N, CA, C and O atoms as a MOPAC input file, in Angstrom:
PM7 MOZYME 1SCF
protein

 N   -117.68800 1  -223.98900 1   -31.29300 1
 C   -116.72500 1  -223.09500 1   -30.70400 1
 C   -115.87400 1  -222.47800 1   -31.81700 1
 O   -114.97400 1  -223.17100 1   -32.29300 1
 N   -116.04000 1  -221.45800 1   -32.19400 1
 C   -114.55900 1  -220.42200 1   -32.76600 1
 C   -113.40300 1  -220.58400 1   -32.53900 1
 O   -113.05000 1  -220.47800 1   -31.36400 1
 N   -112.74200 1  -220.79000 1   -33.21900 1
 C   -111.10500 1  -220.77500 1   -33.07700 1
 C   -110.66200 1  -219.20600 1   -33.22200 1
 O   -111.03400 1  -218.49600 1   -34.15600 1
 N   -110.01000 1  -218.87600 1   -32.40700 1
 C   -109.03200 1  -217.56000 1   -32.55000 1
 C   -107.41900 1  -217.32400 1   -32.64400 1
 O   -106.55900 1  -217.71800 1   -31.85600 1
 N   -107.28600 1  -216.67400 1   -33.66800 1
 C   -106.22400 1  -216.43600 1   -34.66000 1
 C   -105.28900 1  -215.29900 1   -34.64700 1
 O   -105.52400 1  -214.46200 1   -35.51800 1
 N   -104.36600 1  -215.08000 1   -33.93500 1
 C   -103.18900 1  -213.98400 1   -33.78000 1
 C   -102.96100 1  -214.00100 1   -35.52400 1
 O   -102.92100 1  -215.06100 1   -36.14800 1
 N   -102.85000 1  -212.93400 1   -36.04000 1
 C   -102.48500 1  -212.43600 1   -37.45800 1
 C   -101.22100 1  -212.10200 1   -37.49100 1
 O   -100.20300 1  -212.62400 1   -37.94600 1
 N   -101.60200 1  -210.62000 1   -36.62200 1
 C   -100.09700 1  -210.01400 1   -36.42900 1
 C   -100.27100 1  -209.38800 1   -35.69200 1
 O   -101.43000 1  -209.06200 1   -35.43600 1
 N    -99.11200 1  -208.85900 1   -34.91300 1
 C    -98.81600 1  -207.88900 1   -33.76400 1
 C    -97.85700 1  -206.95100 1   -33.91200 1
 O    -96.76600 1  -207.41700 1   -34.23900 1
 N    -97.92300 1  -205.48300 1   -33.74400 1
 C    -96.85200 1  -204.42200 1   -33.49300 1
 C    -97.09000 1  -203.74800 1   -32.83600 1
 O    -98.14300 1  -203.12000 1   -32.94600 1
 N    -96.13400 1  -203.52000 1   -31.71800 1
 C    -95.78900 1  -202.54400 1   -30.88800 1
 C    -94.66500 1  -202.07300 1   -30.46800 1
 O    -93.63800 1  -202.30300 1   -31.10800 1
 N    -94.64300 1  -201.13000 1   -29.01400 1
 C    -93.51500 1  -200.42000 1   -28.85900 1
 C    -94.15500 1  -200.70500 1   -27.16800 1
 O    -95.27700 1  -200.71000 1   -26.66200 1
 N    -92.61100 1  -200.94600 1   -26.63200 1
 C    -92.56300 1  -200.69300 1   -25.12400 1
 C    -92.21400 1  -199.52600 1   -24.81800 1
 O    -91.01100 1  -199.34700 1   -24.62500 1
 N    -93.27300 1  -198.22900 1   -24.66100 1
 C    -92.51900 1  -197.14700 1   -23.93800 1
 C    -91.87300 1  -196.78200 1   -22.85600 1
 O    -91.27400 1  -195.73800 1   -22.59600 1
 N    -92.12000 1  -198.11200 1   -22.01400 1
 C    -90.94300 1  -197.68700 1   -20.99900 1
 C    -89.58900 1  -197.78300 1   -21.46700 1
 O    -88.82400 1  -196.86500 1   -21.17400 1
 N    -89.06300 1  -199.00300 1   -22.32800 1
 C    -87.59700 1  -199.39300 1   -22.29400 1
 C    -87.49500 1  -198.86100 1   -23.83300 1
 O    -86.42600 1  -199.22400 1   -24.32300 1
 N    -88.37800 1  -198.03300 1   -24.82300 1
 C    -88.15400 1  -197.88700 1   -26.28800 1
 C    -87.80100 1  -198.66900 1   -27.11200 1
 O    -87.15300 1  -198.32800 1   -28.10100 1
 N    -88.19800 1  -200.00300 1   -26.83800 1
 C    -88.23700 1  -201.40000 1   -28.08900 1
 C    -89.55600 1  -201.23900 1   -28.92800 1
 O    -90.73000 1  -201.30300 1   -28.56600 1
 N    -89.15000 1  -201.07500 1   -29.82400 1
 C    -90.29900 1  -201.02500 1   -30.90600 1
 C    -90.26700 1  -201.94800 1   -31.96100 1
 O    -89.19700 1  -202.01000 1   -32.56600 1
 N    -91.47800 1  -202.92000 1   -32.45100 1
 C    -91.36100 1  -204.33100 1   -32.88900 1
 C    -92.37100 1  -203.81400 1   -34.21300 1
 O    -93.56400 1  -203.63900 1   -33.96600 1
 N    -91.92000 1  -203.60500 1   -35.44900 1
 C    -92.31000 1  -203.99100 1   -36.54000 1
 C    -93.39200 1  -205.04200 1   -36.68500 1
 O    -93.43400 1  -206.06000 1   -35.99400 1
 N    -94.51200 1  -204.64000 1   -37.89700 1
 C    -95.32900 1  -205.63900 1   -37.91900 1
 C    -94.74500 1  -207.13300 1   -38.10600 1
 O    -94.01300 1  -207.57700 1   -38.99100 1
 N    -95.42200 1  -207.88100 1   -36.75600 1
 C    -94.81600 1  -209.73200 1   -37.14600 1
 C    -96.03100 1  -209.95200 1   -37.69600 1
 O    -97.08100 1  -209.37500 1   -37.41200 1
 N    -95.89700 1  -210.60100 1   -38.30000 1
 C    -96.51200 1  -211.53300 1   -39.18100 1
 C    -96.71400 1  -212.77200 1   -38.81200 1
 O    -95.73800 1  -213.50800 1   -38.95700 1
 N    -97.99900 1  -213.40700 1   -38.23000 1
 C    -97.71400 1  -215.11900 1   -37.55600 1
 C    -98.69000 1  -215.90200 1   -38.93300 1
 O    -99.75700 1  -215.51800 1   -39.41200 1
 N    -97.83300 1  -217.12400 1   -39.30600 1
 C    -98.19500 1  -217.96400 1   -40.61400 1
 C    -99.08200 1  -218.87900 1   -39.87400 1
 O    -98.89800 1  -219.48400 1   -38.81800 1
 N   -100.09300 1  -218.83700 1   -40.68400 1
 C   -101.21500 1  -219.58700 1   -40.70100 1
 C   -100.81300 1  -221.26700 1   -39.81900 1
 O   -101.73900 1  -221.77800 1   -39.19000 1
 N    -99.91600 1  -221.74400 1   -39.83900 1
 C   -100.20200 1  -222.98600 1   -39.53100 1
 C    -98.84700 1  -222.13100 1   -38.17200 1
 O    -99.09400 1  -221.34200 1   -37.26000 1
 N    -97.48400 1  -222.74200 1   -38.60800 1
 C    -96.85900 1  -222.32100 1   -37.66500 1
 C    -95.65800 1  -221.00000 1   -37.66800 1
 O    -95.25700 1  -220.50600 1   -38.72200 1
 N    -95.24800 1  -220.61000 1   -36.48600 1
 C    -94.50400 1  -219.36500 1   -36.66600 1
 C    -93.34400 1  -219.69200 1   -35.75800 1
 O    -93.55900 1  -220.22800 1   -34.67100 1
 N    -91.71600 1  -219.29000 1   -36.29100 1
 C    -91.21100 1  -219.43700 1   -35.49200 1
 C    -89.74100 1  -218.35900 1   -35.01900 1
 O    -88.68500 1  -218.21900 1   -35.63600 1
 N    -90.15700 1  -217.75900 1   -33.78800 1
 C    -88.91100 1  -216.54200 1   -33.75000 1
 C    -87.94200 1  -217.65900 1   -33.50900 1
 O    -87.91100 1  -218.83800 1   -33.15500 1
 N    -86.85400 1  -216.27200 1   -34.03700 1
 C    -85.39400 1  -216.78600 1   -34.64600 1
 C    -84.61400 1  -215.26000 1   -34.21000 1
 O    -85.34500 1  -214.29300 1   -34.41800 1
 N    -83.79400 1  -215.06100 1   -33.86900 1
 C    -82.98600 1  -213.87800 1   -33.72500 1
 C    -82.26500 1  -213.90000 1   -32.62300 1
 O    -82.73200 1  -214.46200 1   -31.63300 1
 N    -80.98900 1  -213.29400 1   -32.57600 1
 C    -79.95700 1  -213.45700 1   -31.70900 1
 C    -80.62700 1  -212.31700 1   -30.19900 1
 O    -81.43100 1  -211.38900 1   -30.11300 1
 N    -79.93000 1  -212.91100 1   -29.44600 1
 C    -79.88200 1  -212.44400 1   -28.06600 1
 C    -80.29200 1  -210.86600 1   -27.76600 1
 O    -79.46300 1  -209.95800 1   -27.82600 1
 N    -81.62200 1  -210.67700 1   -27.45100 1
 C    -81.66300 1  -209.38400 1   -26.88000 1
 C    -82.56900 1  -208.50100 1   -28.39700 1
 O    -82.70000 1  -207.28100 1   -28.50100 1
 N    -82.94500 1  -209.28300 1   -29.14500 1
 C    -83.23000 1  -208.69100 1   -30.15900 1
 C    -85.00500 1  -208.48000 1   -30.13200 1
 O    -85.84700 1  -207.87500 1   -30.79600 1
 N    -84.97700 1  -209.10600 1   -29.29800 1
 C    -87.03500 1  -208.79500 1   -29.14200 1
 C    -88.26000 1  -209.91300 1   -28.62300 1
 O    -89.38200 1  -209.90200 1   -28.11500 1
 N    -87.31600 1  -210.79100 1   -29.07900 1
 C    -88.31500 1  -212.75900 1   -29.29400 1
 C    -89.18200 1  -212.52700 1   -28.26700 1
 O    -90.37800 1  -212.40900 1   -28.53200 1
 N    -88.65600 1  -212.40900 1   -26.73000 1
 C    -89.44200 1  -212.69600 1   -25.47200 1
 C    -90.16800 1  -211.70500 1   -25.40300 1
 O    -91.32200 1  -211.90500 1   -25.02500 1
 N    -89.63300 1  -209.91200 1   -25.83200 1
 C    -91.09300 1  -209.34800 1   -25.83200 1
 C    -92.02000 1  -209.13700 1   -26.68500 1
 O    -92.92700 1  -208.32500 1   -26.50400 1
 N    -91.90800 1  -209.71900 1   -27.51500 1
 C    -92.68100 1  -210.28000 1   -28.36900 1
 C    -94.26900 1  -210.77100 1   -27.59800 1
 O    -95.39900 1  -210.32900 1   -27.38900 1
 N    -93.46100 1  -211.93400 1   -27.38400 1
 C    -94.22600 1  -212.69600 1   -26.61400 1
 C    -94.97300 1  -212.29600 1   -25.14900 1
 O    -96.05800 1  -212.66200 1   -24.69700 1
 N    -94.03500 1  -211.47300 1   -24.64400 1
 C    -94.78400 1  -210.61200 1   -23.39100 1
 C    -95.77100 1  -209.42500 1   -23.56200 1
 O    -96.41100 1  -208.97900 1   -22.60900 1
 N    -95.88400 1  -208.81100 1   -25.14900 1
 C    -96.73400 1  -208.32800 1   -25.49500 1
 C    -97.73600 1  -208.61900 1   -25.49000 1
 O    -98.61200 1  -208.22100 1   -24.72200 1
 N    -97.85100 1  -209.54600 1   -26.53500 1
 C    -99.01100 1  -210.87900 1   -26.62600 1
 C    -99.48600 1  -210.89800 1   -25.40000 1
 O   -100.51000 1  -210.26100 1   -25.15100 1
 N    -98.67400 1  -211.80600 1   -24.17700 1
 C    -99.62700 1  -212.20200 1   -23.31500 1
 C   -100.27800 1  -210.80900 1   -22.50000 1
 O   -101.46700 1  -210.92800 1   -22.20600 1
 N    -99.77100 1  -209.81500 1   -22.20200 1
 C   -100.03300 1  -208.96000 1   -21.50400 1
 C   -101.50500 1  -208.36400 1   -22.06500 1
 O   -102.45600 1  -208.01100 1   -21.36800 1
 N   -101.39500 1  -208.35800 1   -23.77200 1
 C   -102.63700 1  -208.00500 1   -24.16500 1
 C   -103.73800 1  -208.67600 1   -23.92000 1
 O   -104.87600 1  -208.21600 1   -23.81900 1
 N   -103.40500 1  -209.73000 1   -23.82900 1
 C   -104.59800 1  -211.30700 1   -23.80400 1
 C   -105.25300 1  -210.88200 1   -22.38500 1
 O   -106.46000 1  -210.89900 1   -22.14200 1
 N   -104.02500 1  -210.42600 1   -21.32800 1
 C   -104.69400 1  -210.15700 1   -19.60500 1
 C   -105.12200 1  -208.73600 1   -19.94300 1
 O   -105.50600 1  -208.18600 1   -18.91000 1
 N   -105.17300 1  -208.21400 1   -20.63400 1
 C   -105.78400 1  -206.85000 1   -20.44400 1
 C   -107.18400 1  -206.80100 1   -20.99800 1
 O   -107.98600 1  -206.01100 1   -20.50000 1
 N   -107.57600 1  -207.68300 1   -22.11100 1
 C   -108.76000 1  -208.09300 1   -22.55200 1
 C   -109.16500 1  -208.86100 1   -21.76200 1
 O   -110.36400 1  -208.77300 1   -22.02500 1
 N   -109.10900 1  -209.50000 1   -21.05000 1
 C   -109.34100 1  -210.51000 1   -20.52800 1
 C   -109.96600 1  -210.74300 1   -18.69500 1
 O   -110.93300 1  -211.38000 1   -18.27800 1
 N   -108.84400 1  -209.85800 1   -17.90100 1
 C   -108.35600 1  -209.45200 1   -16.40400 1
 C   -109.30300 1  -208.41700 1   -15.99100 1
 O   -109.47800 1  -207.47400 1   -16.76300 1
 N   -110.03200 1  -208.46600 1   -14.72200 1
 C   -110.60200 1  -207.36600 1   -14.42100 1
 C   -109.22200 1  -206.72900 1   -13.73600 1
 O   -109.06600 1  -205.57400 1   -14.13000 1
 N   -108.53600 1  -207.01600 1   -13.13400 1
 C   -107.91000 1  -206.01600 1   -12.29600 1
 C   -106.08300 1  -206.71900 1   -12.14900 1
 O   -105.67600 1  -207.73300 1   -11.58000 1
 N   -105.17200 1  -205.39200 1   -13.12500 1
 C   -104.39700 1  -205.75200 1   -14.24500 1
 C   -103.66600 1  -204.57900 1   -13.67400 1
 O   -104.40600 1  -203.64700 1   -13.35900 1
 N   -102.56200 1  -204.42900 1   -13.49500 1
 C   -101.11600 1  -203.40100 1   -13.46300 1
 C   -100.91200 1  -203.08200 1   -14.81000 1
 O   -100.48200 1  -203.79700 1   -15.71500 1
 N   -101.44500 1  -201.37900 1   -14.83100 1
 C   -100.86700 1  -200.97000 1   -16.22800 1
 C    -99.84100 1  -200.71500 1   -16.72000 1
 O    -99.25500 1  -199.71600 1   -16.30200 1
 N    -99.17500 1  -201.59700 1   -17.89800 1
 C    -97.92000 1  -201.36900 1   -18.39500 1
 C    -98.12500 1  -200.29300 1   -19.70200 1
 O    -99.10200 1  -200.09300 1   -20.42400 1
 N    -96.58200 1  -199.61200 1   -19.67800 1
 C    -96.76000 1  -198.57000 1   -20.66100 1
 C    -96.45100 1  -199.51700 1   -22.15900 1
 O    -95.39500 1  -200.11100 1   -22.37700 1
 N    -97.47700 1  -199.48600 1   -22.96000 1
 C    -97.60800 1  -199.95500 1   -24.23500 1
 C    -97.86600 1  -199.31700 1   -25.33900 1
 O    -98.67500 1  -198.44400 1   -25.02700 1
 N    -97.58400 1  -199.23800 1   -26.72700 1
 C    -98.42100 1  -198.85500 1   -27.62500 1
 C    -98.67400 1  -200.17300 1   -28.51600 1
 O    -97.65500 1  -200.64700 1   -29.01700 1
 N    -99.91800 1  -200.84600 1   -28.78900 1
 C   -100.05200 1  -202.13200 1   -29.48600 1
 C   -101.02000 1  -201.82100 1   -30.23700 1
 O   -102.00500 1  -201.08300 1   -30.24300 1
 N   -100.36600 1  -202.75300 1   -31.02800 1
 C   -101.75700 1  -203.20800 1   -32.55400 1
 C   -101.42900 1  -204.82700 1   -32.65000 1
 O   -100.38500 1  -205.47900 1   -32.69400 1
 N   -102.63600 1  -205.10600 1   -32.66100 1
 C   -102.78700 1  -206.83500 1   -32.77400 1
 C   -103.95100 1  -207.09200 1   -33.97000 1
 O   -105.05200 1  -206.56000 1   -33.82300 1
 N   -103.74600 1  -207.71500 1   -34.86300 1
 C   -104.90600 1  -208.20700 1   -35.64200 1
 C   -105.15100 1  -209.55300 1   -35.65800 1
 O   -104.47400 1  -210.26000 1   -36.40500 1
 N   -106.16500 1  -210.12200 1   -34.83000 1
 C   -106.80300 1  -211.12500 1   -35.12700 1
 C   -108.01900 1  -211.71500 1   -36.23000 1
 O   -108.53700 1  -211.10600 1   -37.16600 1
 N   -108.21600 1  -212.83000 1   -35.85600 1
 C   -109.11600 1  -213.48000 1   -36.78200 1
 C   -110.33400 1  -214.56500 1   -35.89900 1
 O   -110.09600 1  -215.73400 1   -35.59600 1
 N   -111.37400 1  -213.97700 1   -35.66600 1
 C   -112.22800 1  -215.11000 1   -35.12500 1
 C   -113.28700 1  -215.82000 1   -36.08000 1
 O   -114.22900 1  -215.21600 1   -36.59400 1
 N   -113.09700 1  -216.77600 1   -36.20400 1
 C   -114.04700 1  -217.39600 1   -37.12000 1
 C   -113.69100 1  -216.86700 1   -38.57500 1
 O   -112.50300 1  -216.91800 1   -38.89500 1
 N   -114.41700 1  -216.47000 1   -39.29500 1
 C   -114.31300 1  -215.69600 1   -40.65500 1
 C   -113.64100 1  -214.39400 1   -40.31100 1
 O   -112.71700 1  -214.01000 1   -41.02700 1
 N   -114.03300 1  -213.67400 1   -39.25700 1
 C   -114.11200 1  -212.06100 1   -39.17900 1
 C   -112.50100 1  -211.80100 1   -38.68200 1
 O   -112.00700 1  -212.53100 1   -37.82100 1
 N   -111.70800 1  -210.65800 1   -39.32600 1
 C   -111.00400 1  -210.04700 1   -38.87400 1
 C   -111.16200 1  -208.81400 1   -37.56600 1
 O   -112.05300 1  -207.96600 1   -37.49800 1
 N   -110.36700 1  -208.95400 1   -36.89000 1
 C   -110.49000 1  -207.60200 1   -36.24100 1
 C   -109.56000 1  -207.05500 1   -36.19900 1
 O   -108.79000 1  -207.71300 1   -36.90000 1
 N   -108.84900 1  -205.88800 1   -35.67100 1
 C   -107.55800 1  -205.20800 1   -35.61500 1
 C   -108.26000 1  -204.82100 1   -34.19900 1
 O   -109.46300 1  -204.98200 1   -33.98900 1
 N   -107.44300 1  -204.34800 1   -33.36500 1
 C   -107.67700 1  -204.05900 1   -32.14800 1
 C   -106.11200 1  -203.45300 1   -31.50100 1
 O   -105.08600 1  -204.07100 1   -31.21900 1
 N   -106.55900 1  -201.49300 1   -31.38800 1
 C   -105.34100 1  -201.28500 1   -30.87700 1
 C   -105.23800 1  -200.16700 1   -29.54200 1
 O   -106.16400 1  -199.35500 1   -29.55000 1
 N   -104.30500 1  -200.02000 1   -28.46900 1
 C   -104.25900 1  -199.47900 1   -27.48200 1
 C   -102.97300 1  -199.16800 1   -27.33500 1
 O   -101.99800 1  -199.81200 1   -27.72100 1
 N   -103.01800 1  -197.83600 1   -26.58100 1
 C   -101.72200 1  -197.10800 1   -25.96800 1
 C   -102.32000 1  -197.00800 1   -24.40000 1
 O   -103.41000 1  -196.59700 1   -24.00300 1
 N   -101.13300 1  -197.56600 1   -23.64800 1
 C   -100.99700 1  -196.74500 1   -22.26000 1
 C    -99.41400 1  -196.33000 1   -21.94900 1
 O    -98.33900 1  -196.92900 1   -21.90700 1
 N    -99.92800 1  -194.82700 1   -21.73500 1
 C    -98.54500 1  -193.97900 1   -21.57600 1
 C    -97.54300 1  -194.37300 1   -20.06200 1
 O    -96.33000 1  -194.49500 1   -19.89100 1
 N    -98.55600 1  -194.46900 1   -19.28000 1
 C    -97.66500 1  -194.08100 1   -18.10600 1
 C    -97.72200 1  -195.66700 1   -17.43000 1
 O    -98.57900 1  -196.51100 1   -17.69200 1
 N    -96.79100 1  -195.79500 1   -16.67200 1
 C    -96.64500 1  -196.81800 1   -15.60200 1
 C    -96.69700 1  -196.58200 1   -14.09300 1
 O    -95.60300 1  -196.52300 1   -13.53300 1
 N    -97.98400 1  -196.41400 1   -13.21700 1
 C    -97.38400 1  -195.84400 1   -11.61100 1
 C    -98.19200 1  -197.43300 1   -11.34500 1
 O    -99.14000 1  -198.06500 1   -11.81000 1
 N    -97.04100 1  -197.59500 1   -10.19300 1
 C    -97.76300 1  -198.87000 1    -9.43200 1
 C    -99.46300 1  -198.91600 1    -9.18400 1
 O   -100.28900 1  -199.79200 1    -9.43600 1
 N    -99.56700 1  -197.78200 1    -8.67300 1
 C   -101.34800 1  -197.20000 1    -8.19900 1
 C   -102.45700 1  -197.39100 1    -9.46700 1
 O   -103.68800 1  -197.38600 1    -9.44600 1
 N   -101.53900 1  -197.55400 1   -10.52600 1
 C   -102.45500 1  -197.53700 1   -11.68900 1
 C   -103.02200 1  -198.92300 1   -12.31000 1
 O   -102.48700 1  -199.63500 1   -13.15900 1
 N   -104.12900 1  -199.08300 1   -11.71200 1
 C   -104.73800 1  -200.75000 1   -11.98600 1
 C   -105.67400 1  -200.75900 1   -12.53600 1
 O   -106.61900 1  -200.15200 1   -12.03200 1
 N   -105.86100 1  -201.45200 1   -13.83100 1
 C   -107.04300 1  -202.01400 1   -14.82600 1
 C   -108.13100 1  -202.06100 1   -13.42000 1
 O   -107.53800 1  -202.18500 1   -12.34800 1
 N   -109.71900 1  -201.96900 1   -13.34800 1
 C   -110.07300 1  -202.55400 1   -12.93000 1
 C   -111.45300 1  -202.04800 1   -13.14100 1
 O   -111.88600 1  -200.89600 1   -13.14900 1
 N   -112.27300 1  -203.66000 1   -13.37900 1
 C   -113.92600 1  -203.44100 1   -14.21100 1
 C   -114.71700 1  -204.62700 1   -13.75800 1
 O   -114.37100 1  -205.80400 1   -13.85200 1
 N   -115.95400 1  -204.10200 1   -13.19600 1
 C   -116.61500 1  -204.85500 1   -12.26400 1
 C   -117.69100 1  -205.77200 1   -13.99400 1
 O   -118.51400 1  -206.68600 1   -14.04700 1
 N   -117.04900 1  -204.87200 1   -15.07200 1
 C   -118.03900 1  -205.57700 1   -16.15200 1
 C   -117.28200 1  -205.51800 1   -17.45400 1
 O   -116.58300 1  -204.57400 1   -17.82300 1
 N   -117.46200 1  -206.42300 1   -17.98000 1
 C   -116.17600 1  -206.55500 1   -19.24000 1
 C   -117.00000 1  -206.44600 1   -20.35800 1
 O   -117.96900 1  -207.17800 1   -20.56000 1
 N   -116.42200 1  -205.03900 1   -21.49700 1
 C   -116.96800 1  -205.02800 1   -22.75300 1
 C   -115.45800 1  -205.30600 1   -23.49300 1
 O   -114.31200 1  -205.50900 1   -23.09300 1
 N   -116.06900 1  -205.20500 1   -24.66800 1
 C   -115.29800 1  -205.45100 1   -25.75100 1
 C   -115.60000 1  -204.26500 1   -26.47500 1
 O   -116.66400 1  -203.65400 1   -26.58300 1
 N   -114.18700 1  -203.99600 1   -27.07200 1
 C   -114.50700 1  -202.90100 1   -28.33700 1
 C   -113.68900 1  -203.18200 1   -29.78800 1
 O   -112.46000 1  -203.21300 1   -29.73000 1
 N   -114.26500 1  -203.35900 1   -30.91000 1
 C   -113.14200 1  -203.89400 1   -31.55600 1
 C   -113.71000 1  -203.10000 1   -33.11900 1
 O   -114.90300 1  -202.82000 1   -33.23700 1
 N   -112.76400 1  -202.81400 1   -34.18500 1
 C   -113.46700 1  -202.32700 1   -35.17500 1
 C   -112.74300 1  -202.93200 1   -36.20500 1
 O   -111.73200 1  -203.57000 1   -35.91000 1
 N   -113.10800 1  -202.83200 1   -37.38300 1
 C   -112.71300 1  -203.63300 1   -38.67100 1
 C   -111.96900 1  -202.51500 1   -39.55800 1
 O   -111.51700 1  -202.80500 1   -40.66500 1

């Protein structure tokens, strides 16, 4: 089995205009630190939201712009997506799951 490896992540929430500088996650452990309101949790809600969007056949699109670079096994990937708009009506949904990823 492959182990998979968050590198780093940057994005921007276009709905609320938080925009997160490349993080950087250290090889063994990583740990946010920053006062109240400064990003930590969406941080982290980035992350997971990306994980269900790779992942989820049928997913509520949030407005994002992301770049994530992982690591599976040896291989790097970078892997990045924008979705502009947010309408409730607007749902991920795929009766067949590809992957697209480039180096």
């Amino acid at each position: 089995m492959l182990n998979v490896k968050l590198k780093w992540i940057e994005f921007e929430n276009l709905r609320t205009g938080l925009k997160i500088e490349r993080v950087v996650f250290n090889d063994d452990i990583t740990l946010l630190v920053g006062l109240s309101g400064v990003g930590k949790t969406q941080i982290l809600n980035a992350i997971e939201y990306s994980l269900k969007l790779a992942v989820n056949k049928n997913l509520r699109l949030e407005p994002y712009n992301t770049t994530l670079c992982f690591q599976i096994g040896e291989e790097v990937y970078v892997w990045s997506y924008r979705i502009q708009q947010d309408h409730a009506e607007d749902i991920f949904e795929s009766k067949e799951i590809k992957y697209f990823f480039c180096l």
